[in-house]
Tab-separated table of C-alpha atoms and ligand atoms in Angstrom:
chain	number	residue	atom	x	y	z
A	1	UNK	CA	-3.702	31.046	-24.771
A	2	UNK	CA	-5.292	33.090	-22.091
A	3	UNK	CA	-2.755	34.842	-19.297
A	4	UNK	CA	-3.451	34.954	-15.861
A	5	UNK	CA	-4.075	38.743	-15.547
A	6	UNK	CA	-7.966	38.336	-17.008
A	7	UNK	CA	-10.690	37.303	-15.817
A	8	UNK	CA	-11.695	33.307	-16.640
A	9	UNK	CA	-14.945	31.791	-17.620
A	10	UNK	CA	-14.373	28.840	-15.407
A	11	UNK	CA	-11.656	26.893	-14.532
A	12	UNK	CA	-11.546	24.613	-17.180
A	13	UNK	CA	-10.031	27.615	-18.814
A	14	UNK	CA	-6.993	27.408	-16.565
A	15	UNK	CA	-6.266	23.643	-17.791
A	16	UNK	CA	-2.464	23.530	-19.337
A	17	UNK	CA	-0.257	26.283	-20.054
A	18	UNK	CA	2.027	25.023	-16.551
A	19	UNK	CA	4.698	26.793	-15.581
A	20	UNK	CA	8.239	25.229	-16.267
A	21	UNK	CA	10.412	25.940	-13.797
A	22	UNK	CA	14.494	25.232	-13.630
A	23	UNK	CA	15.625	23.126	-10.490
A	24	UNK	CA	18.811	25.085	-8.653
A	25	UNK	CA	19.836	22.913	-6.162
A	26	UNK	CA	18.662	19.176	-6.277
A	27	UNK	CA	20.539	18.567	-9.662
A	28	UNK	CA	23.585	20.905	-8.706
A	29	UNK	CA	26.316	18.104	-9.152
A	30	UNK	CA	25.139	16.666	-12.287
A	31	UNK	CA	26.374	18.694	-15.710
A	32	UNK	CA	23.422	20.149	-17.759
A	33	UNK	CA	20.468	22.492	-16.662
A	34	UNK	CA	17.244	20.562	-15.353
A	35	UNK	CA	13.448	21.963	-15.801
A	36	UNK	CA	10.166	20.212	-13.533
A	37	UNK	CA	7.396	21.315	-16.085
A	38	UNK	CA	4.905	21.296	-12.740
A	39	UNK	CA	1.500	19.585	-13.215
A	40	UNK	CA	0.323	20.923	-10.123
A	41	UNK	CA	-0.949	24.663	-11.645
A	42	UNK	CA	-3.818	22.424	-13.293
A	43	UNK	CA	-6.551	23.479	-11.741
A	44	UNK	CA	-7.482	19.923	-10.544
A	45	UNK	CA	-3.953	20.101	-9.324
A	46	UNK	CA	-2.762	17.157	-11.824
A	47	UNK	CA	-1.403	16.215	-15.432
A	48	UNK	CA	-4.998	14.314	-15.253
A	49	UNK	CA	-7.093	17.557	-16.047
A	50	UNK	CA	-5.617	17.679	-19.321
A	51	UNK	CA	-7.062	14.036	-20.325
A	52	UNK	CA	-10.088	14.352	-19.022
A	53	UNK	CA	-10.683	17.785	-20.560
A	54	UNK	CA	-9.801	16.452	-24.057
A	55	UNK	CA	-11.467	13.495	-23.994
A	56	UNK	CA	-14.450	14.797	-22.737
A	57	UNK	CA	-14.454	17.579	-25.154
A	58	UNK	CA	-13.635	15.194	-28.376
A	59	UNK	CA	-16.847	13.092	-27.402
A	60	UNK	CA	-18.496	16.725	-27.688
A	61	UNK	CA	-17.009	16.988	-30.929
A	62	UNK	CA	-18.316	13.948	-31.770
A	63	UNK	CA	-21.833	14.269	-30.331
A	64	UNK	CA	-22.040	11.522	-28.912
A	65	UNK	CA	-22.458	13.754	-25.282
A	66	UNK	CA	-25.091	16.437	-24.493
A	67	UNK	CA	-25.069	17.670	-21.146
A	68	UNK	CA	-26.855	15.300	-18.471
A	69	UNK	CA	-25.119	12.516	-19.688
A	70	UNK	CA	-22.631	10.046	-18.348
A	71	UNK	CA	-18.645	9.942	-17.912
A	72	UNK	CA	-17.691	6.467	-16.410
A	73	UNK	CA	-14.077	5.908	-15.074
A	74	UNK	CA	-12.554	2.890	-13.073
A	75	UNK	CA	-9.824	5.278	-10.335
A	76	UNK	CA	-9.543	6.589	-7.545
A	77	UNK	CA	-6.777	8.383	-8.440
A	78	UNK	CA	-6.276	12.300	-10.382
A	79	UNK	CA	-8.011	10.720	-13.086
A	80	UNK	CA	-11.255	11.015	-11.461
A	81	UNK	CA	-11.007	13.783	-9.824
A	82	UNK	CA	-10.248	15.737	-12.738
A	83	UNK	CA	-13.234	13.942	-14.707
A	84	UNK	CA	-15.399	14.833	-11.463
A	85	UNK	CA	-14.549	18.459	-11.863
A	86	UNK	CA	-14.627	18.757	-15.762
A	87	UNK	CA	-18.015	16.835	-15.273
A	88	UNK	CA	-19.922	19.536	-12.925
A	89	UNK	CA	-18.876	22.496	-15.173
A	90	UNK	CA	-19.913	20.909	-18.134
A	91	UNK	CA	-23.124	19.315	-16.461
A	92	UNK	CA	-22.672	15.445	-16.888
A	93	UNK	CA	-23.079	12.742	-14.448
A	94	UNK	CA	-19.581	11.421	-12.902
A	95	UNK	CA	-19.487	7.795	-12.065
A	96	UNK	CA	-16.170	6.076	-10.970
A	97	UNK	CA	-15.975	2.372	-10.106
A	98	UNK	CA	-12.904	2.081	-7.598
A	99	UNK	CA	-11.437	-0.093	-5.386
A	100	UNK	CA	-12.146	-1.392	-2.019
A	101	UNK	CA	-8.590	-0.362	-1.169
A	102	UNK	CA	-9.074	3.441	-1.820
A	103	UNK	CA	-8.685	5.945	1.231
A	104	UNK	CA	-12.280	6.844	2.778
A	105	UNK	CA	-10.218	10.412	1.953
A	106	UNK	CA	-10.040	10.114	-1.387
A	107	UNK	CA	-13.653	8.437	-1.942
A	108	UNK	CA	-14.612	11.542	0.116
A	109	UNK	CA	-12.600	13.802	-1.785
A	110	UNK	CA	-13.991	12.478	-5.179
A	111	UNK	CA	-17.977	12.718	-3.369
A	112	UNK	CA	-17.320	16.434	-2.773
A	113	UNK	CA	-16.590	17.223	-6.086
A	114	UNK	CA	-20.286	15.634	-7.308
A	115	UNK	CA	-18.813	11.952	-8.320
A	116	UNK	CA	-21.274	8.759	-7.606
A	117	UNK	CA	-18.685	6.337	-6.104
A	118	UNK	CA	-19.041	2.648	-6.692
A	119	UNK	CA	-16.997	1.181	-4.390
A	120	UNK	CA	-15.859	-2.770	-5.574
A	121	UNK	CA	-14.340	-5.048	-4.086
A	122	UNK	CA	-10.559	-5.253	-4.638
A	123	UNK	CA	-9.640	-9.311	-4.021
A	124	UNK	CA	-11.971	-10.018	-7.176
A	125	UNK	CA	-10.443	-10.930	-10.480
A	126	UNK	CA	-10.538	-8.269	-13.746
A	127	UNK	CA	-13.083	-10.617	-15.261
A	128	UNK	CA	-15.011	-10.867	-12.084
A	129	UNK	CA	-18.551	-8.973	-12.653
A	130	UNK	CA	-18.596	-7.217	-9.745
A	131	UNK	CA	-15.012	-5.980	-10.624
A	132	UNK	CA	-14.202	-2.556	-10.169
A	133	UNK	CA	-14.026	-2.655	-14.566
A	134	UNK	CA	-16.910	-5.035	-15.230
A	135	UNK	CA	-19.027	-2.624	-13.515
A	136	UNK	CA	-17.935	0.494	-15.231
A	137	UNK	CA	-17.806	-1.457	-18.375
A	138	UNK	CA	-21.373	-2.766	-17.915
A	139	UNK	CA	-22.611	0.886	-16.203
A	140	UNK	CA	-21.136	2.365	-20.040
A	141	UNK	CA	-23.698	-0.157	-22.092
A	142	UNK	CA	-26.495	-0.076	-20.277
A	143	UNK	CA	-26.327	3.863	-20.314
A	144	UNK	CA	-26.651	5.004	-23.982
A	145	UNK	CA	-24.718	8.352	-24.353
A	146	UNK	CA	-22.470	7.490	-21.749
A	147	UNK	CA	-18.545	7.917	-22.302
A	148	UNK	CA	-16.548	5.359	-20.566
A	149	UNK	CA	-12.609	7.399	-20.058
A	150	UNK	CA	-10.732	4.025	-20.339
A	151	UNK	CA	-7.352	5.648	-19.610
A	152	UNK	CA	-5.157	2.844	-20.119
A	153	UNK	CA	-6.401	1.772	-23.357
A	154	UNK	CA	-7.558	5.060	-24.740
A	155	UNK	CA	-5.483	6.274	-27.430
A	156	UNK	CA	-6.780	10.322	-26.693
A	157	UNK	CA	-5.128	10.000	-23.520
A	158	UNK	CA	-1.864	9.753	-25.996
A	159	UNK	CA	-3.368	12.733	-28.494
A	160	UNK	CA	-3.959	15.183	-25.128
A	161	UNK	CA	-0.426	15.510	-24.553
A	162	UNK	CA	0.446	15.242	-27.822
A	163	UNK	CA	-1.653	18.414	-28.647
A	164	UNK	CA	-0.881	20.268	-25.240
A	165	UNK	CA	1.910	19.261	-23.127
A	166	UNK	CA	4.822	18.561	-26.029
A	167	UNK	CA	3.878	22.077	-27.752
A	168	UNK	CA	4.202	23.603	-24.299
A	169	UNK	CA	7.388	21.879	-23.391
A	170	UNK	CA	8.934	23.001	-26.801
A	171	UNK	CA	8.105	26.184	-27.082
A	172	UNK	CA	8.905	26.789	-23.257
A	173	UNK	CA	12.673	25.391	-24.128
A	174	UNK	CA	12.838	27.194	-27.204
A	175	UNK	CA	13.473	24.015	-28.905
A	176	UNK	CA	16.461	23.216	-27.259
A	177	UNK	CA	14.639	20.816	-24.665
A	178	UNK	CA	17.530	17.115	-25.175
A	179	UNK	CA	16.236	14.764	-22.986
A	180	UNK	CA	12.455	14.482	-21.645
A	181	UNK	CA	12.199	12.267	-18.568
A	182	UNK	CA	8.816	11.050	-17.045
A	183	UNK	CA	6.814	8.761	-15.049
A	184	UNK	CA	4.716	5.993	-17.021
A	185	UNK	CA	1.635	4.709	-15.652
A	186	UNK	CA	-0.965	4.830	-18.829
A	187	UNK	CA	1.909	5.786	-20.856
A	188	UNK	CA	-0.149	8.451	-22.108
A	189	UNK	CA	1.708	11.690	-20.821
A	190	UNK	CA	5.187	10.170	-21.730
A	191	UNK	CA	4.041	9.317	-25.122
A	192	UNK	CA	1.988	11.934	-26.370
A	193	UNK	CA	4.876	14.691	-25.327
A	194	UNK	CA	7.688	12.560	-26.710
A	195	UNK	CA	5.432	11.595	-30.127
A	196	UNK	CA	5.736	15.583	-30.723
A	197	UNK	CA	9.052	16.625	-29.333
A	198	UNK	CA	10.840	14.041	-31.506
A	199	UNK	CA	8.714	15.007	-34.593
A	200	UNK	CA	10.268	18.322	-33.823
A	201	UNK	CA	13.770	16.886	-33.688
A	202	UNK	CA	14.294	12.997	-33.652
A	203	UNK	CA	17.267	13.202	-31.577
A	204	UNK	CA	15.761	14.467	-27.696
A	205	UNK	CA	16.112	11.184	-25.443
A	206	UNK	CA	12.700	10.043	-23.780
A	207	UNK	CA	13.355	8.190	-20.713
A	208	UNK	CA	10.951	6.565	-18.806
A	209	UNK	CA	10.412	6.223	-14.808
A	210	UNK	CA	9.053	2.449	-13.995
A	211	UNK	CA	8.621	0.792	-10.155
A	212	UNK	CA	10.367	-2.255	-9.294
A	213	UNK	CA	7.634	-4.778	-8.958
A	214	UNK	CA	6.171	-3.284	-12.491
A	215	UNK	CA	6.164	-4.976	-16.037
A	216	UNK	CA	6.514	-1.950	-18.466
A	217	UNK	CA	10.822	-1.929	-18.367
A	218	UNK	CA	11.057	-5.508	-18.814
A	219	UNK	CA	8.246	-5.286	-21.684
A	220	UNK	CA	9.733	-2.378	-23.779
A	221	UNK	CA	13.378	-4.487	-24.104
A	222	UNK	CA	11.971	-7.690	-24.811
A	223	UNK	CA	8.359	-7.125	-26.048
A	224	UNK	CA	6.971	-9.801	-23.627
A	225	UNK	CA	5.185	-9.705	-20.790
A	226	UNK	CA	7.103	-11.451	-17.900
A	227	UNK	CA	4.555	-11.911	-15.039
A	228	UNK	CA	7.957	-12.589	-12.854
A	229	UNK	CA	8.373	-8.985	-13.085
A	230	UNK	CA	5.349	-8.408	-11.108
A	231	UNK	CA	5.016	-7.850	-7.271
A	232	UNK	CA	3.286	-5.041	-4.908
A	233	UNK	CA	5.367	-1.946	-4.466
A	234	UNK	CA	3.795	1.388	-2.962
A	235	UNK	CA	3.973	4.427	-5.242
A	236	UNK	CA	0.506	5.026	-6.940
A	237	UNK	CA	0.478	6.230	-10.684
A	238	UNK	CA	3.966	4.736	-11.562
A	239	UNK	CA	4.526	0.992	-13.511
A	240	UNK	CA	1.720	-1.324	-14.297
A	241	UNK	CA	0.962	-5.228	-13.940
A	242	UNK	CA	-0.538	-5.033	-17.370
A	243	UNK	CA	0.581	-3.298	-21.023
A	244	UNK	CA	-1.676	-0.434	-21.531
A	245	UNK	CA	-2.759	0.593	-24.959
A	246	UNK	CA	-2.044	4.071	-24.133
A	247	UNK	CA	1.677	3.756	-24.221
A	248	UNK	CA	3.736	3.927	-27.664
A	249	UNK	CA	6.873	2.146	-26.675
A	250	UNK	CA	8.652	2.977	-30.170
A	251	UNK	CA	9.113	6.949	-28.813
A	252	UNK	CA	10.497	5.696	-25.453
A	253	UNK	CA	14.441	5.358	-25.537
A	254	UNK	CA	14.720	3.934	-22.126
A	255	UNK	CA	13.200	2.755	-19.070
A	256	UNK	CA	14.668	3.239	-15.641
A	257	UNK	CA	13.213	1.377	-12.381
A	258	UNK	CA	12.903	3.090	-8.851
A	259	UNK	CA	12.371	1.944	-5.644
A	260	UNK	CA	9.658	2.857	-3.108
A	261	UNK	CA	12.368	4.006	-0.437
A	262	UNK	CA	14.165	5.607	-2.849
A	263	UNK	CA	11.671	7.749	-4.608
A	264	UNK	CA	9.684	9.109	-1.043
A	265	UNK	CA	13.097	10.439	0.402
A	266	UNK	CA	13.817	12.154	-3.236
A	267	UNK	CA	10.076	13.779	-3.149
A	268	UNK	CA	10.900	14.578	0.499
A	269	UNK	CA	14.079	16.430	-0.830
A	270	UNK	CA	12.804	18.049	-3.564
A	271	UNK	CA	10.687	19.877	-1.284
A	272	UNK	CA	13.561	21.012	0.867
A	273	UNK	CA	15.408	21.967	-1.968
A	274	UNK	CA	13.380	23.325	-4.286
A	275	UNK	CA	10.045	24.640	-2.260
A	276	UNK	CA	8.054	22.507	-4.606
A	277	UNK	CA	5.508	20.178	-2.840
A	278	UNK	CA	5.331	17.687	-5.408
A	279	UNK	CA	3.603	14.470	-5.552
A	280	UNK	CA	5.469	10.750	-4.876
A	281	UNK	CA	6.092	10.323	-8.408
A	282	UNK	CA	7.923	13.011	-8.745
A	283	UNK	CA	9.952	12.198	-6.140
A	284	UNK	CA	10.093	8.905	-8.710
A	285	UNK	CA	11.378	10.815	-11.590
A	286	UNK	CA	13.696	12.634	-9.465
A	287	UNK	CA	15.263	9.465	-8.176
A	288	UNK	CA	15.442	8.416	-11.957
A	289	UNK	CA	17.667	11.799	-12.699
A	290	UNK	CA	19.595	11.363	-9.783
A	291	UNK	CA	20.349	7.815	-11.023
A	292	UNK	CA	21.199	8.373	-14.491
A	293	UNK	CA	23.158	11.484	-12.969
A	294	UNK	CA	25.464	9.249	-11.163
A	295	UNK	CA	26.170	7.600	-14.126
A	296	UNK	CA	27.291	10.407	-16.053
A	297	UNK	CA	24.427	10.139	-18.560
A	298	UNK	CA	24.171	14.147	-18.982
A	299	UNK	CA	26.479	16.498	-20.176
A	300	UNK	CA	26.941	20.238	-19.689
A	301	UNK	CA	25.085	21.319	-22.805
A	302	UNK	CA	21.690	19.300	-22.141
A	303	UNK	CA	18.692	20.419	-21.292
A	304	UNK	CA	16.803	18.180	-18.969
A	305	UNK	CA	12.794	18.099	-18.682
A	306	UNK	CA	11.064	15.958	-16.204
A	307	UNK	CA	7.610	16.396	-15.436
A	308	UNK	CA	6.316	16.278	-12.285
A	309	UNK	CA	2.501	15.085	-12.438
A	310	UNK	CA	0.778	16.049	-9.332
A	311	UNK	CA	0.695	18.183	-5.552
A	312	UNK	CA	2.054	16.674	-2.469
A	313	UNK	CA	-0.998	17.774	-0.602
A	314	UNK	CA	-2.452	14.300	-2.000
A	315	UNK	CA	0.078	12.543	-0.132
A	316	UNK	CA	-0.009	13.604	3.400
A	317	UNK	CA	-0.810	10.467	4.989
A	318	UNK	CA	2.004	8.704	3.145
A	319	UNK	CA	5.216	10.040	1.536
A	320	UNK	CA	4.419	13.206	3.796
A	321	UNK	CA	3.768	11.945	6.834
A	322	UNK	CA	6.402	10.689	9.332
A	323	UNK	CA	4.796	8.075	10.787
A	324	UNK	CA	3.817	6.037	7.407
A	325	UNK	CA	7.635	6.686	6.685
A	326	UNK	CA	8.515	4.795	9.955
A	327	UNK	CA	6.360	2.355	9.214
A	328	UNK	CA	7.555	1.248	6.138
A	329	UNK	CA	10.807	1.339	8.119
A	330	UNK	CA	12.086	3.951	5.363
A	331	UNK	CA	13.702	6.323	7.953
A	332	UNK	CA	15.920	3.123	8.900
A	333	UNK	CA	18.125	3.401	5.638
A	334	UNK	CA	21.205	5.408	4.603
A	335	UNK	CA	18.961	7.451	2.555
A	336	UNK	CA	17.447	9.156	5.287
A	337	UNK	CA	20.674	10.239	6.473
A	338	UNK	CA	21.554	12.015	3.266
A	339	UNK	CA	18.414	13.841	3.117
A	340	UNK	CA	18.641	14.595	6.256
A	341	UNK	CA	22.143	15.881	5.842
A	342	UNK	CA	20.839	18.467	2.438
A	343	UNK	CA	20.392	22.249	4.721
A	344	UNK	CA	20.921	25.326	3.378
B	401	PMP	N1	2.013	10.221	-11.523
B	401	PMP	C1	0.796	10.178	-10.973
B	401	PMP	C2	0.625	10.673	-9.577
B	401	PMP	C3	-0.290	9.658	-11.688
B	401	PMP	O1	-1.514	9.619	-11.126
B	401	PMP	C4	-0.063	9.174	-12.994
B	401	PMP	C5	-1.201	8.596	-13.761
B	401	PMP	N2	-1.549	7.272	-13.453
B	401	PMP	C6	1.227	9.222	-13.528
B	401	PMP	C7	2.229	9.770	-12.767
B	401	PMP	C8	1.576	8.677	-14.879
B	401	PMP	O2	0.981	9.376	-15.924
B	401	PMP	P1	0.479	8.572	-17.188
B	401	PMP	O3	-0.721	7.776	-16.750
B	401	PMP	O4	0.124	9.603	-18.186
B	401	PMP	O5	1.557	7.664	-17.635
């Protein structure tokens, strides 16, 4: 592991190794100590650079890429931007098929960092061909030595975190890490980091953070998929309307849900607590410790990780901004009044 007092090839090189850092105030009435292991340091400023770097790199490994050829990913989201940056150091071709509903910023954002941007239309079906996946999917076989990321149903998006982020978290606790608690959307960073921890010791608790309006909670207690479970909510990168491939339910204790409301006023507070501009889902996990808090779920003795997975800077036209917060009628609630109320 390199240290940041040398000089760095590139910044792939500064991928992992993020700093865990122990919350002081926001948990301060719950027994235990609580640790954000903070996602942000990534150089691409997200948990994302981590997949992207390993996947890319085991294709390498494989040789099925040599430089000039093609990554394909269907997202707007961290995903592709930390493909898009792993892709101009290493000299492929970035193509990501997204949505008609992504921000002109982020199709912007993604454009700046070299990225060809399909953008498809959104009110299509999956099995639509001019779907934002039937056009990545069709992009990958008519390009030979293209690699197409498939995040949800890639199983390296488990091995990444298996091989980076669990090591990290346990040696960073010393071993004594109890309970891990984080966001699912692939599945792939809760899985991979709670496949090693409990091979370390089988007895850590792995909770994991799901959106109303998602199917993943109702599918890990019953192991069926309950379209009724299903409806829009607003945080991005949290819950899914599908099961993806890329999460092992067997090393996931628990799931708890959050709301929308909820989980903006806790990333809202975390920043005026803490000083760390954090993403909305980690306002998400947040909630899910405050919840689980409340309910006595931790005693003095534990040692809480949650992981938060990206920067807030990504969210300053929503969660951030005052005016989407009115307009979702959020600063209406009882909620607001409590965060309003945290000053030190
Ligand atoms: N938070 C954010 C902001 C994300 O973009 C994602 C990824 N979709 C997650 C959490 C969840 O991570 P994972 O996909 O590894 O479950």
């Amino acid at each position: 592991m390199k240290n940041r007092n040398q000089v760095f090839d590139n910044v792939l090189d500064l991928v992992g190794n993020t700093p865990l850092v122990r919350l002081n105030r926001i948990t301060s009435e719950f027994e235990g100590d609580f640790y954000a292991k903070i996602e942000s340091f990534n150089p691409g400023q997200s948990s994302k650079d981590r997949i992207a770097l390993y996947i890319i790199e085991e294709a390498e490994r494989k040789g099925i890429l040599s430089p000039g050829d093609t990554i394909i990913e269907t997202t707007s989201g961290n995903t592709g931007f930390s493909i898009a940056m792993v892709s101009i150091i290493k000299g492929y071709e970035c193509i990501l098929a997204v949505s008609s509903k992504s921000s002109a910023d982020k199709i912007d954002m993604l454009k700046t960092m070299g990225a060809k941007v399909y953008v498809c239309p959104a009110h299509v079906s999956a099995d639509d061909p001019r779907s934002y996946y039937q056009v990545a999917k069709r992009l990958h076989e008519e390009r030979k030595g293209s690699v197409y990321i498939n995040q949800y149903f890639n199983q390296l998006n488990i091995e990444a975190h298996y091989q980076s982020t669990g090591p990290e978290i346990w040696k960073q606790t010393g071993g004594e890490i109890t309970h891990l608690v984080a966001c699912s959307g692939t599945g792939g960073t809760i899985s991979g980091t709670a496949r090693f921890l409990k091979e370390q010791n089988p007895n850590i608790k792995v909770i994991g953070v799901d959106a109303f309006g998602s199917v993943i909670k109702k599918y890990h207690e019953t192991r069926e998929f309950d379209e009724k479970e299903i409806y829009p909510y607003r945080i991005e990168g949290l819950g899914k309307n599908l099961i993806p491939a890329a999460t092992d339910f067997d090393v996931i204790d628990e799931f708890v849900k959050v709301t929308d409301e909820e989980s903006a006023h806790t990333a809202r507070q975390i920043a005026k607590t803490e000083g760390i501009f954090a993403g909305y889902t980690s306002g998400a996990v947040m909630q899910a410790i405050k919840q689980l808090g409340e309910e006595g779920r931790f005693t003095k003795s534990d040692k809480v990780v949650v992981i938060f997975p990206d920067h807030g800077s990504r969210y300053m036209s929503k969660v951030y901004s005052e005016k989407w917060m009115n307009d979702q009628g959020f600063f209406d609630s009882v909620n607001e009044v409590s965060t309003q109320k945290i000053e030190y």
